[in-house]
């Protein structure tokens, strides 16, 4: 069965080109993609993840307000009853920042993986394969235990 | 339903009051006092005058930071080290969403932390007096550049604050910038903005208005961009705007870019009433940039060279740090100087390129079809027509995030790198136009030995940031794994 | 007196031995062993092959530092971060003067202090094995670039050291580079260099030779540069050289530059024997650069755009730090990438500019007059002819520091920015050509409302570094005090 | 009487364009310029200065070897019996150096003034006017003393 992935641009960000490319590439790679489009709220991500029993939530942000927009994001997800893997990617800080510091900040906010804007969609797919495969294996273990 | 008619003055006043109540700084707006303030400004700060009387393309960057002092420093730097002819003030995203409370928070955080917690200058929060401080601190005219679908309060505050130019329009600041805003609603909002500009204009304060030509910045076919410019120009003219700068974003093919700028200027003159002074602005490449400053300078160089050949009235420059995030002021000034050097070295040369006439003809024909469709959809009314044309897909913008546009049109480059339409969906262009575009794309498909497909579109979206104009399949790499 | 005849093999050997005795590293040169070494090099390091089979303009920077390790690091950086297609090794000034003792001292100082006390790589001092270490450490073919009037030992050592391309020639490395060297003497020296290249060529090791097209780099009229290229090409061909890259330095006017590169290629094919493979190299602006990296990027951008339109076989790139001094490796790589981005974005576009044919015609006509004069001066012998033509001023180079050239010809730009001849002195071009140049300069004088004078020349020399192409008088400033 | 100035490019440097412009501008400003051309030795500068009783010696260097080329330059001048004012200008160090350090180095070598390659010829003329005016005044004082 295809794995379901929620995709969207958070906050009031309207940069749509990146997720359009991501959606197409992930679908071509066999994922079921629910694309929420731009300017999606935390709640919309959480509801969609719960509704579709999604295995991953991919947040995109280009316009530089990601940090504010993602405060409490993982609580919102938890409250909706989803424990999907979470990725964030794009242009995550205003200005010319050092990406390692940015990555650290978003890791602390709870994201499993943080991608910069040089990310090739294939990298995200490879990561998903690894992370979701791993989760499936875990699930199997738990089942067999 | 909406109509392209001038707002009656009672209506203007009513909206005016309502809008000014949205945030406390609106209270300080006083039209009469503002007119007097504008009259007190020196000639060099009269935006429309400076732009319309220039004898060479004027250069303008984009720039906005949260705090007033920093914005003054930033613009002073761009004026002095970048030799910008015209200055910008780019507004932050919260203000664009009319979230003045959040913008206030961001501004306070910025003041405390020294970090740029907003991606622009929250002009409404700075209020009339903050804006005037800015205008007075600099020597050049300054424009408000934003992306705000409902820019009524922003216009009221910034016009009263001494700004004499205001970017945007009901389509160009809706379709590329927002998901849910209804087009009819944004047109209403911009009728107010334009009417307010018109009211100043009638009092001798010519407010320059600049519809945002690049739209989504991503492979927008020229006919679509120009049609939107004409519609927004017409709507603004109805409200009394007399200084209009129509915009166009570089696609990267020199012949097509020069042709498009000529078509824009000529159709602008033709469609807009005689009493409107039409100028044009060329935006250096608005799509994804290479993640490398040296390569970005190459992209900027091509934009500058194109500008020198096409000679628009104004050029909006990019910085070599475009890919990474909001540029430092030094990088921003560097983008200006690289552009300046190239334009100044080329502009006196007589460079006449073959085939511009034909391409212009092709662009104009398609644009006229789109304009015809708009008028037909509105039974002769351009406001109603544009709403319905977007509804039906007769008018559409590629990569539009907005629910008001079908977003079904897909562009791709032909074998010469010109942007053609790959998927027309319901776009109202003639069969002849479609055949030409298809034939050109077939040529490309043949020379790449692959079918026309979305892969081409995706490859073209990435091409410039990957170092090429056309997204050709590369021998070694494959997208499959 | 000198004649354009192939050195007899006995003569080659005699000179060879004498030359190799000039510095101890000459002892390690063994022709047979060297041929075997070249045969062992992989195809990707065969300079002539790589250049002649390329399907797009190859990019090459300039670069040379004293120590071997540093030179390897530098070139590796340019290969990897600059994506250079061809690599250079620029030789230091002492070596150019055959002062191997001073170069030795400089090299020792550099090794001790870590400072770059030499302005290039002293290849003779590094010797055959040092050169080979360099060749082996890199993946791309490497050329020796220098400016040495008497480059015999340098050629002997570097050819044996594995280099397969060698810049320069008896005129182009004399007239712009030295004051006292007699032209006859330098021709003799280069007959040896070319004969040695020819000897390798006969053994299947095609040594590429590249006459230095930009000459003094400062407003050199195309006809002069091309005539010198043809003469040097002919001299080299006589000695058995079969791979010749003729050069030309950008003047900054796109039409003239494209026309000149076409004229260079076509006249090259016409004048040189069929068995010679002619390629062309375009040098990005070789005159004074702006003292500002951002503006320098604009100059580089214009060079790249011109290259994309003219499509030479090779482009020598500049760095944004050209004004300041020898560039850092990062800046050098940046110049490569800016150029690459612009060329790659433009090269697939069909850009046909009006008036290139006429300008090419003008250039070719003047070049033919100069070549006729050379042949006449030499009673049909190009070697003798060129010496005498320089003596009489029938051939001349503007701003030539050499006593062998009159240096009386002065260039100035016309109203379109094309380089014309302002003072012909005894230059052997037809009256018709003179009238055309004068008429164009009169147009400019009229539009600037001043007389044709040396002031124009001086203004043009500074123009690009001051941010323009043409040195127009500026309203505010005056040169008088 | 016009003041005589010796001008030349030192060492094996052949960059001639700068001194060509300098020569023209200084002559237009009323100086007698003796232009030695490029690749001039210390001895040539010194002999010319002595022979023409020059009031200033202007050394140009672009190619990056100025420091080596100017070792002992002022001794050579002194030995020839000239006490002319000395200027040096151009691109005085190899690579991307800080000009202040370079200026200091050449001041220590004995040059009265050091100019970078952004120098407008008019600046050199202004400096000459100041320095030579001053020297003339000094000479007068000495004479009247
Ligand atoms: C095109 C563009 C626009 C268009 C957007 C049209 C549209 N609706 O999509 C327009 C002109 C409208 C626009 C507007 C604005 N923009 Co803008 N825009 C760009 C630009 C030039 C290209 C973006 C793009 O489409 N790239 C191509 C796509 C394919 O790449 P991508 O988006 O990066 O996505 C890829 C990767 O990042 C990654 N990725 C992205 N998300 C995720 C998520 C996950 C989980 C993973 C794994 C990977 C991933 O994979 C994607 C596919 O390869 C960038 C600068 C740049 N990158 O060159 C600026 C840029 C993003 N914009 C910027 C800004 C500030 C704005 C504005 C706020 C103001 C302004 N300056 O006009 C407004 C915002 C409006 C709003 N409400 O959002 C800034 C952001 C600054 C920052 N973060 O510090 C940038 C960086 C420009 C700059 N240097 O200032 N913009
Ligand atoms: C044209 C040029 C050449 C031409 C010279 C032709 C000729 N015979 O004149 C050619 C191509 C032959 C050439 C050769 C070389 N060049 Co060269 N060349 C240049 C270039 C591009 C312009 C110089 C110029 O003519 N400028 C225009 C004139 C009007 O300005 P100017 O010379 O700077 O002079 C003005 C001021 O400096 C000042 N000034 C100068 N001297 C003095 C003295 C006094 C007392 C005062 C008050 C003022 C003053 O006033 C002048 C008039 O306004 C410069 C880089 C640049 N500046 O952009 C490199 C440059 C000077 N060259 C350089 C080098 C290394 C060389 C070579 C060694 C090797 C090479 N890379 O090819 C050879 C040297 C050969 C030799 N034996 O000298 C380097 C020097 C590096 C350093 N100092 O660190 C530079 C900086 C390029 C670089 N970035 O690498 N070059």
mmCIF file of C-alpha atoms in Angstrom, chain A residues 8-16 19 35-42 44-45 60 63 69, chain B residues 93 96-97 147 149 173-181 401-403:
data_model
loop_
_atom_site.group_PDB
_atom_site.id
_atom_site.type_symbol
_atom_site.label_atom_id
_atom_site.label_comp_id
_atom_site.label_asym_id
_atom_site.label_seq_id
_atom_site.Cartn_x
_atom_site.Cartn_y
_atom_site.Cartn_z
ATOM 1 C CA UNK A 8 1.867 22.099 2.417
ATOM 2 C CA UNK A 9 3.286 25.565 2.873
ATOM 3 C CA UNK A 10 2.768 26.895 6.381
ATOM 4 C CA UNK A 11 1.714 30.299 7.659
ATOM 5 C CA UNK A 12 0.883 33.041 5.231
ATOM 6 C CA UNK A 13 3.600 31.977 2.819
ATOM 7 C CA UNK A 14 2.422 31.686 -0.796
ATOM 8 C CA UNK A 15 5.533 30.241 -2.488
ATOM 9 C CA UNK A 16 3.934 27.384 -4.359
ATOM 10 C CA UNK A 19 5.693 22.110 -3.330
ATOM 11 C CA UNK A 35 -1.154 18.664 -1.047
ATOM 12 C CA UNK A 36 -2.711 21.327 1.192
ATOM 13 C CA UNK A 37 -1.277 24.088 -0.953
ATOM 14 C CA UNK A 38 0.088 27.359 0.331
ATOM 15 C CA UNK A 39 -0.943 29.361 3.382
ATOM 16 C CA UNK A 40 -1.935 26.337 5.402
ATOM 17 C CA UNK A 41 -2.416 26.596 9.146
ATOM 18 C CA UNK A 42 -0.990 24.218 11.745
ATOM 19 C CA UNK A 44 -4.961 22.126 8.631
ATOM 20 C CA UNK A 45 -1.764 20.077 8.672
ATOM 21 C CA UNK A 60 7.531 23.924 3.355
ATOM 22 C CA UNK A 63 9.365 33.464 3.034
ATOM 23 C CA UNK A 69 4.763 29.846 12.126
ATOM 24 C CA UNK B 93 4.370 39.501 5.352
ATOM 25 C CA UNK B 96 0.466 41.962 3.818
ATOM 26 C CA UNK B 97 -1.989 39.740 5.663
ATOM 27 C CA UNK B 147 2.242 41.935 -2.102
ATOM 28 C CA UNK B 149 -4.169 41.764 -1.403
ATOM 29 C CA UNK B 173 -1.174 40.967 -5.698
ATOM 30 C CA UNK B 174 -3.835 38.351 -5.379
ATOM 31 C CA UNK B 175 -3.203 35.480 -7.787
ATOM 32 C CA UNK B 176 0.524 34.991 -7.015
ATOM 33 C CA UNK B 177 0.347 36.004 -3.357
ATOM 34 C CA UNK B 178 -2.607 34.364 -1.691
ATOM 35 C CA UNK B 179 -4.731 31.239 -1.653
ATOM 36 C CA UNK B 180 -8.181 32.284 -0.587
ATOM 37 C CA UNK B 181 -8.811 35.949 -1.404
ATOM 38 C CA UNK B 401 -1.457 29.440 -5.626
ATOM 39 C CA UNK B 402 -4.795 31.274 -5.614
ATOM 40 C CA UNK B 403 -8.148 29.524 -5.609
#
